[in-house]
Coordinates of C-alpha atoms and ligand atoms in Angstrom, one line a residue:
M21 CA 106.1 139.3 38.4
E22 CA 107.1 142.7 37.0
T23 CA 108.3 143.2 33.5
I24 CA 110.8 145.7 32.2
L25 CA 111.9 146.5 28.7
M26 CA 115.5 145.9 27.8
F27 CA 117.5 146.8 24.7
S28 CA 120.5 145.2 23.0
A29 CA 122.9 147.4 24.9
D30 CA 121.7 145.9 28.2
K31 CA 122.3 142.3 27.2
R32 CA 125.6 142.1 29.0
T33 CA 124.1 142.3 32.5
P34 CA 123.6 139.0 34.4
A35 CA 120.3 137.1 34.4
D36 CA 119.3 133.8 36.0
L37 CA 117.4 132.4 33.0
F38 CA 117.2 133.1 29.3
I39 CA 114.1 132.2 27.4
T40 CA 113.7 131.8 23.6
G41 CA 110.9 130.3 21.5
L42 CA 111.1 128.0 18.6
F43 CA 108.4 127.2 16.0
Q44 CA 107.9 123.6 15.1
N45 CA 110.5 122.4 12.6
G46 CA 111.7 126.0 12.4
R47 CA 115.1 127.7 13.0
F48 CA 116.1 129.9 15.8
V49 CA 115.8 133.6 15.0
K50 CA 118.9 135.4 13.8
E51 CA 118.9 137.6 16.9
L52 CA 120.0 134.6 18.9
K53 CA 123.2 134.4 16.9
L54 CA 123.7 138.1 17.3
L55 CA 123.4 137.7 21.0
D56 CA 126.0 135.0 21.2
P57 CA 127.1 132.7 18.4
V58 CA 128.4 129.9 20.7
F59 CA 125.1 129.8 22.5
A60 CA 123.1 129.7 19.3
K61 CA 125.2 126.7 18.2
D62 CA 124.5 124.9 21.4
A63 CA 120.8 125.5 21.0
E64 CA 120.8 124.4 17.4
S65 CA 122.6 121.1 18.2
V66 CA 119.9 120.3 20.8
V67 CA 117.3 120.7 18.0
Q68 CA 119.4 118.7 15.5
K69 CA 119.6 115.9 18.0
G70 CA 115.8 115.9 18.1
R71 CA 115.7 116.7 21.8
L72 CA 113.2 119.5 21.1
I73 CA 111.2 120.0 17.9
G74 CA 109.2 123.0 18.8
K75 CA 105.8 121.4 19.5
F76 CA 103.4 123.7 21.2
E77 CA 104.1 123.9 24.9
E78 CA 107.1 121.7 24.7
T79 CA 109.9 122.9 27.1
L80 CA 113.5 122.1 27.6
S81 CA 116.0 123.8 29.9
F82 CA 119.7 123.3 30.1
Y83 CA 123.0 124.9 30.8
H84 CA 125.1 126.0 27.9
S85 CA 128.6 127.3 27.3
G86 CA 127.9 130.5 25.4
Y87 CA 126.1 133.6 26.6
Q88 CA 127.7 133.6 30.1
E89 CA 125.5 136.4 31.4
A90 CA 122.6 133.9 31.4
P91 CA 124.0 130.3 31.4
E92 CA 120.7 128.6 31.8
V93 CA 118.2 128.6 28.9
L94 CA 114.6 127.6 28.7
L95 CA 113.5 126.7 25.1
L96 CA 109.8 126.9 24.4
G97 CA 108.0 125.2 21.6
L98 CA 105.6 127.5 19.8
G99 CA 103.9 124.9 17.6
D100 CA 103.4 125.3 13.9
R101 CA 103.2 128.8 12.4
K102 CA 99.8 128.1 11.0
S103 CA 98.2 127.6 14.4
Y104 CA 100.1 130.4 16.1
S105 CA 98.1 133.3 17.6
A106 CA 98.1 135.9 20.4
A107 CA 96.2 133.4 22.5
R108 CA 98.9 130.7 22.0
F109 CA 101.5 133.3 22.9
R110 CA 99.8 133.9 26.1
Q111 CA 99.5 130.3 26.9
I112 CA 103.1 129.6 26.3
I113 CA 104.2 132.6 28.4
G114 CA 102.0 131.2 31.2
V115 CA 103.8 127.9 30.9
A116 CA 107.2 129.6 31.2
V117 CA 106.2 131.7 34.1
K118 CA 104.8 128.7 35.9
A119 CA 108.1 126.8 35.3
V120 CA 110.0 129.6 37.0
K121 CA 107.5 130.1 39.9
G122 CA 108.8 127.9 42.6
R123 CA 112.5 128.2 41.6
K124 CA 115.2 130.4 43.0
I125 CA 115.3 132.4 39.8
N126 CA 114.9 136.2 40.1
R127 CA 115.9 137.6 36.8
V128 CA 114.4 136.1 33.7
R129 CA 115.4 137.5 30.3
I130 CA 113.2 136.7 27.3
L131 CA 114.1 137.1 23.6
L132 CA 110.9 138.6 22.3
D133 CA 111.9 138.5 18.7
S134 CA 111.7 134.7 18.7
F135 CA 107.9 134.9 19.5
L136 CA 107.0 137.4 16.9
D137 CA 105.3 136.5 13.7
G138 CA 102.9 137.9 11.1
K139 CA 100.2 137.0 13.6
L140 CA 101.7 138.7 16.6
R141 CA 103.3 142.1 16.4
L142 CA 105.8 143.6 18.9
Q143 CA 103.3 146.3 20.0
E144 CA 100.8 143.7 20.8
A145 CA 103.2 141.1 22.3
V146 CA 104.7 143.4 25.0
P147 CA 101.4 144.2 26.8
L148 CA 100.3 140.6 26.5
L149 CA 103.5 139.4 28.0
T150 CA 103.3 141.9 30.9
E151 CA 99.7 140.9 31.7
T152 CA 100.3 137.2 31.5
A153 CA 103.5 137.4 33.6
C154 CA 101.5 139.2 36.3
L155 CA 98.5 136.8 36.2
A156 CA 100.4 133.6 35.9
S157 CA 102.7 134.3 38.9
Y158 CA 99.7 135.2 41.1
E159 CA 99.1 133.2 44.3
F160 CA 96.7 133.7 47.1
D161 CA 98.9 132.6 50.0
K162 CA 98.5 135.2 52.6
Y163 CA 97.1 132.7 55.1
K164 CA 99.9 130.2 54.5
K165 CA 103.0 129.8 56.6
K166 CA 106.1 130.0 54.4
D167 CA 109.3 128.3 55.1
K168 CA 112.7 130.0 54.6
D169 CA 113.5 128.3 51.2
E170 CA 110.1 129.2 49.8
E171 CA 110.5 132.7 50.9
K172 CA 113.9 132.9 49.1
A173 CA 112.5 131.4 45.9
G174 CA 109.5 133.6 46.0
K175 CA 111.6 136.8 46.1
K176 CA 110.6 139.4 43.7
K177 CA 111.0 138.2 40.1
T178 CA 111.6 140.4 37.2
L179 CA 111.0 139.5 33.5
E180 CA 113.3 141.4 31.2
I181 CA 111.9 141.7 27.7
L182 CA 114.8 141.9 25.4
V183 CA 113.8 143.9 22.3
T184 CA 116.2 144.4 19.5
K185 CA 114.2 147.0 17.5
K186 CA 115.0 150.6 18.4
Q187 CA 111.9 152.4 17.1
G188 CA 108.6 152.7 18.9
R189 CA 109.9 152.6 22.5
E190 CA 107.4 155.1 23.7
T191 CA 104.5 153.0 22.5
L192 CA 106.0 149.9 24.2
Y193 CA 106.5 151.7 27.5
K194 CA 102.9 152.9 27.3
G195 CA 101.7 149.4 26.5
I196 CA 103.5 148.0 29.5
E197 CA 102.1 150.6 31.8
R198 CA 98.5 150.0 30.6
A199 CA 98.9 146.2 30.9
R200 CA 100.3 146.6 34.4
I201 CA 97.3 148.6 35.5
I202 CA 94.8 146.1 34.1
A203 CA 96.6 143.1 35.4
N204 CA 96.9 144.6 38.9
A205 CA 93.2 145.4 38.9
T206 CA 92.5 141.7 37.9
V207 CA 94.7 140.7 40.9
F208 CA 92.8 143.1 43.1
A209 CA 89.5 141.4 42.0
R210 CA 91.0 137.9 42.6
N211 CA 92.1 138.9 46.1
L212 CA 88.7 140.2 47.0
I213 CA 87.1 137.0 45.7
N214 CA 89.5 134.5 47.2
E215 CA 89.1 136.1 50.7
P216 CA 86.8 133.8 52.6
G217 CA 83.2 134.7 53.6
N218 CA 84.2 135.4 57.2
V219 CA 86.5 138.1 56.0
I220 CA 84.6 139.6 53.1
N221 CA 81.0 140.3 53.9
P222 CA 78.7 143.0 52.6
Q223 CA 80.2 145.5 55.1
T224 CA 83.9 144.7 54.5
L225 CA 83.3 144.6 50.7
A226 CA 81.8 148.1 50.9
A227 CA 84.8 149.2 53.0
A228 CA 87.2 147.8 50.4
A229 CA 85.3 149.7 47.6
R230 CA 85.4 152.9 49.6
Q231 CA 89.1 152.6 50.2
L232 CA 89.8 152.0 46.5
A233 CA 87.6 155.0 45.6
L234 CA 89.5 157.2 48.1
S235 CA 92.9 156.1 46.6
K236 CA 91.7 156.7 43.0
K237 CA 89.7 159.8 43.7
I238 CA 86.4 158.4 42.5
H239 CA 83.1 159.2 44.1
C240 CA 81.7 156.5 46.4
K241 CA 78.4 156.3 48.1
I242 CA 77.4 153.3 50.3
F243 CA 73.7 152.8 51.0
G244 CA 73.3 151.0 54.3
L245 CA 70.3 149.2 55.9
A246 CA 68.3 152.4 56.7
D247 CA 68.9 153.8 53.2
L248 CA 67.8 150.6 51.5
K249 CA 64.7 150.5 53.6
K250 CA 63.9 154.1 52.8
L251 CA 64.5 153.5 49.1
K252 CA 62.3 150.3 49.2
M253 CA 65.0 148.1 47.8
N254 CA 63.2 145.0 49.0
G255 CA 65.0 142.6 46.8
I256 CA 68.3 143.4 48.5
L257 CA 66.7 143.5 51.9
A258 CA 64.9 140.2 51.5
V259 CA 67.9 138.2 50.4
N260 CA 70.0 139.6 53.3
Q261 CA 67.3 138.8 56.0
G262 CA 69.0 135.6 57.0
S263 CA 72.4 137.3 57.7
V264 CA 73.6 139.1 60.9
T265 CA 75.6 141.5 58.7
P266 CA 73.6 144.4 57.2
P267 CA 73.5 144.6 53.4
A268 CA 74.9 147.5 51.3
L269 CA 74.5 149.0 47.9
I270 CA 77.9 150.2 46.7
V271 CA 77.8 153.0 44.2
L272 CA 81.0 154.2 42.6
E273 CA 81.0 157.0 40.1
Y274 CA 83.8 158.1 37.8
G275 CA 83.8 161.0 35.5
N276 CA 81.5 163.9 34.8
R277 CA 77.8 163.2 34.1
F278 CA 77.3 166.2 31.9
K279 CA 80.3 165.8 29.6
G280 CA 81.2 163.5 26.9
K281 CA 79.7 160.3 25.7
G282 CA 76.9 159.7 28.0
T283 CA 76.7 157.5 31.1
I284 CA 77.4 153.8 31.3
C285 CA 76.2 151.8 34.2
L286 CA 77.9 148.6 35.4
V287 CA 76.1 146.4 37.8
G288 CA 77.8 143.5 39.6
K289 CA 76.3 140.8 41.8
G290 CA 77.8 141.0 45.3
V291 CA 76.6 137.9 47.2
T292 CA 79.6 137.6 49.6
F293 CA 78.4 134.0 50.4
D294 CA 75.6 132.0 48.9
T295 CA 74.4 129.2 51.1
G296 CA 71.2 129.1 49.2
G297 CA 69.2 130.3 52.2
I298 CA 66.3 128.1 53.3
S299 CA 66.4 126.4 49.9
I300 CA 69.9 125.4 51.1
K301 CA 72.6 124.2 48.8
P302 CA 74.3 120.7 49.1
S303 CA 77.5 120.9 51.1
K304 CA 79.7 119.6 48.4
D305 CA 81.9 122.5 47.0
M306 CA 79.7 125.0 48.8
E307 CA 82.9 126.8 49.8
V308 CA 83.2 128.0 46.2
M309 CA 80.2 130.2 46.9
K310 CA 82.5 132.8 48.5
S311 CA 83.1 133.7 44.8
D312 CA 79.4 134.7 44.4
M313 CA 80.6 138.3 44.6
S314 CA 82.8 138.0 41.5
G315 CA 80.6 140.4 39.5
A316 CA 80.8 143.0 42.2
A317 CA 84.6 142.5 42.4
A318 CA 84.9 143.0 38.7
V319 CA 82.9 146.2 38.7
I320 CA 84.7 147.7 41.6
S321 CA 88.1 146.9 40.1
V322 CA 87.1 148.2 36.6
L323 CA 86.2 151.6 38.2
G324 CA 89.7 151.7 39.6
V325 CA 91.2 150.9 36.2
I326 CA 89.3 153.6 34.3
A327 CA 90.3 156.1 36.9
D328 CA 94.0 155.1 36.5
L329 CA 93.7 155.2 32.7
R330 CA 91.8 158.5 32.9
L331 CA 89.2 157.4 30.3
P332 CA 87.1 160.3 29.1
L333 CA 83.8 158.7 30.3
H334 CA 81.1 158.8 32.9
V335 CA 80.7 155.4 34.5
V336 CA 78.6 154.4 37.4
G337 CA 79.4 151.1 39.1
L338 CA 76.7 149.5 41.3
A339 CA 77.3 146.5 43.5
P340 CA 74.5 145.2 45.7
A341 CA 76.2 143.4 48.5
V342 CA 74.4 140.7 50.6
E343 CA 75.0 137.4 52.3
N344 CA 72.5 134.7 51.5
M345 CA 72.2 132.8 54.8
A346 CA 69.5 130.8 56.5
A347 CA 69.5 132.2 60.1
Q348 CA 68.1 135.3 61.7
N349 CA 64.8 135.9 60.0
P350 CA 65.4 134.4 56.6
Q351 CA 63.0 134.7 53.7
R352 CA 60.7 131.7 53.2
P353 CA 59.9 130.0 49.9
G354 CA 56.7 131.5 48.8
D355 CA 57.3 135.0 50.3
I356 CA 56.1 137.8 48.0
I357 CA 58.1 140.9 47.9
R358 CA 57.6 144.3 46.2
M359 CA 60.7 145.4 44.3
L360 CA 62.0 148.9 43.8
N361 CA 60.3 149.3 40.4
G362 CA 56.9 148.2 42.0
K363 CA 56.7 144.7 40.5
T364 CA 56.0 141.9 42.9
V365 CA 58.0 138.7 43.0
E366 CA 57.2 135.3 44.6
V367 CA 60.4 133.9 46.0
R368 CA 59.9 130.2 45.2
N369 CA 63.5 129.4 45.7
T370 CA 65.7 131.4 48.0
D371 CA 68.8 130.1 46.1
A372 CA 67.8 132.2 43.1
E373 CA 68.9 135.3 45.1
G374 CA 71.2 137.0 42.6
R375 CA 68.4 138.1 40.3
L376 CA 66.6 139.6 43.3
I377 CA 69.4 141.9 44.3
L378 CA 70.3 142.7 40.7
A379 CA 66.7 143.6 40.0
D380 CA 66.8 146.5 42.5
A381 CA 70.2 147.7 41.3
L382 CA 69.1 147.6 37.7
A383 CA 65.9 149.5 38.4
Y384 CA 68.0 152.1 40.3
T385 CA 70.1 152.9 37.2
E386 CA 67.1 154.7 35.8
R387 CA 68.1 157.9 37.5
Y388 CA 71.3 158.0 35.6
R389 CA 69.5 157.8 32.2
P390 CA 72.5 155.7 31.0
K391 CA 73.4 155.0 27.3
A392 CA 74.1 151.4 28.2
I393 CA 73.8 149.1 31.2
I394 CA 75.9 146.0 31.6
D395 CA 75.4 143.6 34.5
I396 CA 77.9 140.9 35.4
A397 CA 77.0 138.0 37.8
T398 CA 77.7 134.5 38.8
L399 CA 74.0 133.9 38.2
T400 CA 73.2 130.4 37.2
G401 CA 74.7 126.9 37.5
S402 CA 73.0 126.3 34.2
C403 CA 75.5 128.7 32.5
A404 CA 78.4 126.7 33.9
A405 CA 76.7 123.6 32.6
T406 CA 76.3 125.1 29.1
F407 CA 79.7 126.7 28.6
G408 CA 82.0 125.2 31.2
D409 CA 84.8 127.7 32.0
K410 CA 85.3 128.6 28.3
A411 CA 82.7 131.3 27.7
I412 CA 80.7 134.0 29.5
G413 CA 76.9 133.7 28.8
M414 CA 75.7 136.8 27.2
L415 CA 72.1 138.0 26.7
G416 CA 70.7 141.4 26.1
T417 CA 68.3 143.8 24.4
S418 CA 70.7 145.4 22.1
E419 CA 72.5 143.5 19.3
R420 CA 74.8 146.5 18.8
L421 CA 75.9 146.6 22.4
M422 CA 76.3 142.8 22.4
A423 CA 78.5 143.0 19.3
R424 CA 80.8 145.5 21.1
V425 CA 81.0 143.3 24.2
K426 CA 81.7 140.3 22.1
R427 CA 84.5 142.0 20.3
A428 CA 86.1 143.1 23.6
G429 CA 85.8 139.5 24.7
E430 CA 87.7 138.2 21.7
E431 CA 90.4 140.8 22.1
T432 CA 91.0 140.0 25.7
G433 CA 90.4 136.3 25.7
E434 CA 87.3 136.7 28.0
R435 CA 85.0 135.4 25.3
C436 CA 81.2 135.9 25.4
W437 CA 78.6 133.8 23.7
Q438 CA 75.1 134.9 23.1
L439 CA 71.9 133.0 24.2
P440 CA 68.4 134.1 23.1
L441 CA 66.2 136.4 25.1
W442 CA 63.0 135.4 23.3
E443 CA 59.7 136.4 24.7
D444 CA 58.7 132.7 24.4
Y445 CA 60.6 132.1 27.7
A446 CA 58.7 134.8 29.6
K447 CA 55.7 132.6 30.6
S448 CA 57.8 130.4 32.9
I449 CA 58.6 133.2 35.3
K450 CA 55.0 134.5 35.7
G451 CA 53.9 134.3 39.3
D452 CA 50.7 132.5 40.5
H453 CA 49.9 135.2 43.0
S454 CA 52.4 137.9 42.0
D455 CA 53.7 139.5 38.9
L456 CA 56.8 137.3 38.7
S457 CA 58.3 134.2 40.1
N458 CA 62.0 134.1 40.9
I459 CA 62.5 130.8 39.2
G460 CA 61.5 129.4 35.8
G461 CA 61.1 125.7 34.9
P462 CA 63.8 123.1 35.1
Y463 CA 65.4 124.0 31.7
A464 CA 67.0 127.0 30.1
G465 CA 68.0 128.4 33.5
T466 CA 70.4 131.0 32.2
I467 CA 67.8 132.4 29.8
T468 CA 64.9 132.5 32.3
A469 CA 67.2 134.3 34.8
A470 CA 68.0 136.9 32.2
I471 CA 64.3 137.2 31.2
F472 CA 63.6 137.9 34.9
L473 CA 66.3 140.6 35.0
K474 CA 64.9 142.3 31.9
E475 CA 61.7 143.1 33.8
F476 CA 63.8 145.5 35.9
V477 CA 65.9 147.2 33.2
P478 CA 64.6 150.7 32.7
D479 CA 62.6 151.0 29.4
N480 CA 64.5 151.6 26.1
I481 CA 68.0 151.5 27.6
P482 CA 70.4 149.1 25.8
W483 CA 71.3 146.3 28.3
V484 CA 73.6 143.4 28.3
H485 CA 73.7 140.7 30.9
L486 CA 76.9 138.6 31.4
D487 CA 76.6 135.3 33.3
I488 CA 80.0 134.4 34.7
A489 CA 79.0 131.4 36.8
G490 CA 81.3 129.1 34.8
T491 CA 84.2 131.5 34.3
A492 CA 84.7 133.3 37.6
W493 CA 86.3 130.3 39.4
C494 CA 89.0 128.0 38.2
D495 CA 88.9 124.5 39.6
K496 CA 92.3 123.4 38.4
S497 CA 95.4 125.5 37.7
R498 CA 95.6 127.0 34.2
F499 CA 98.2 128.8 32.3
D500 CA 97.3 132.2 33.8
C501 CA 95.5 131.2 36.9
V502 CA 95.7 129.0 40.0
K503 CA 92.8 127.2 41.6
G504 CA 90.5 130.0 42.8
A505 CA 89.2 133.3 41.4
T506 CA 90.0 134.2 37.8
G507 CA 89.1 137.9 38.0
V508 CA 87.0 137.5 34.9
G509 CA 85.3 140.6 33.6
V510 CA 88.1 143.1 34.5
R511 CA 89.9 142.8 31.2
L512 CA 86.7 142.5 29.2
L513 CA 84.9 145.5 30.6
T514 CA 88.1 147.6 30.6
R515 CA 88.5 146.9 26.9
F516 CA 84.8 147.5 26.2
L517 CA 85.0 150.9 28.0
S518 CA 88.3 151.9 26.4
D519 CA 86.7 151.4 23.0
W520 CA 83.4 153.2 23.9
K521 CA 82.5 156.0 21.4
Ligands
BES607 N1 75.3 131.6 42.8 C1 74.5 130.6 42.2 C2 74.9 130.2 40.8 C3 76.2 129.5 40.7 C4 76.3 128.1 40.7 C5 77.4 130.2 40.5 C6 77.5 127.5 40.6 C7 78.6 129.6 40.3 C8 78.6 128.2 40.4 C9 73.1 131.2 42.1 O1 72.7 132.0 43.1 C10 72.2 130.0 42.2 O2 72.1 129.4 43.2 N2 71.4 129.8 41.2 C11 70.5 128.7 41.1 C12 69.2 129.1 40.5 C13 68.1 128.2 40.6 C14 67.7 128.0 42.0 C15 67.0 128.7 39.7 C16 71.2 127.6 40.2 O3 71.8 127.9 39.3 O4 71.0 126.4 40.6
MN608 MN1 72.0 131.0 44.9
ZN609 ZN1 74.2 133.1 44.0

């Protein structure tokens, strides 16, 4: 759903639905009366009769006799003013967009003044609205047959943001443009992730990255099987041994290495399907493992965004892409491999594959001498067990860097919560016959996985690991998402990079 700005002068054009918000036990904003006094009266009488009191997420739609340009209205309860926030605004907009989704409504007009408050300013509300409208109207339905009625209802919808203030239009237009870029990149990530494993494999993922790079004019290098062998990236090679599709290491590079604020490396886990390998997973819900490349999708999409936004940065995005299968010549539990940085690993569980491919990619970042490394990965079921879908697990070697990531998370709603990376956990990943084992004990799985990764992070470079196992996939429809990929990480990392100094 596209959003456009609209000013008082445009209010006489026709629309299919008019939306206004109401705080609990509050009054309608005066702008409603200015729009149309008869309509305002209709709305007030509905409230007086107690048909709607403004409780959070309460909705009521009806036809009224006033404002003839938009005879149907949807009233949205905003809850009490004390509990109001930007997050609540997003949720309520999501509710409204979902209410419109399947209906034959093409032009929606929203009175933004009714949603503003000390806690939400106009300049902040416009991009939030744009982003949420785009994300909440998202569907992954390219493989579905559509009937005629659905097609009609699904026709392009536009959300007209009616703004009564005259000043600051330029800032608002810029805010919309920026939000559109970021939301579209999130959709791009969602699409890559929702594609099934028979469509997106290491090769097609690499092709998608290359195509994006071409369209955004960013540098792209894909390391294939022969390159990976030459480089001795045995973690990536070992995990992919069971697959008929060759692995790839996708490297996207934006900006100039020798200018500006130093290099930032982003590393995303790109397991296009995770069966577990010989340590095979149970079949229940295994189809969700097509989302095991969500980290890679986020990194690829973010490189596209920063190119669109022309951020003055040098960013290298690395995405090791493999398929964790159990055919061909798969790795056996107990295999010992020598990783890119020379350390040996006993693969006690072939399902702990993400850390093996990330290890090589992390070690590879050394050549860029980055100022910061952030990896993002659907790494452990343990993280999903800890945080559910509400927080990204965050661990790292730099409190400063983590504070920045945490702030970006709060600002975008992709919140991160820190777990300890204490040395005390290191014992559990020592190998019997090798330097390391790829699994720790039965507990603290998210932490031991991060402790493992730390062994491969180049010395003295600030590093943050983000575990998105719980947040990358949405089991049930939410206000800004349907069942499937969430595209988590795109908004977070874009904000983090935009604020990088
Ligand atoms: N991709 C999975 C983690 C995962 C699980 C992501 C559920 C999203 C939802 C990862 O490769 C994995 O299998 N991890 C194992 C590690 C264990 C064998 C040490 C896990 O979490 O069970
Ligand atoms: Mn696995
Ligand atoms: Zn995995």
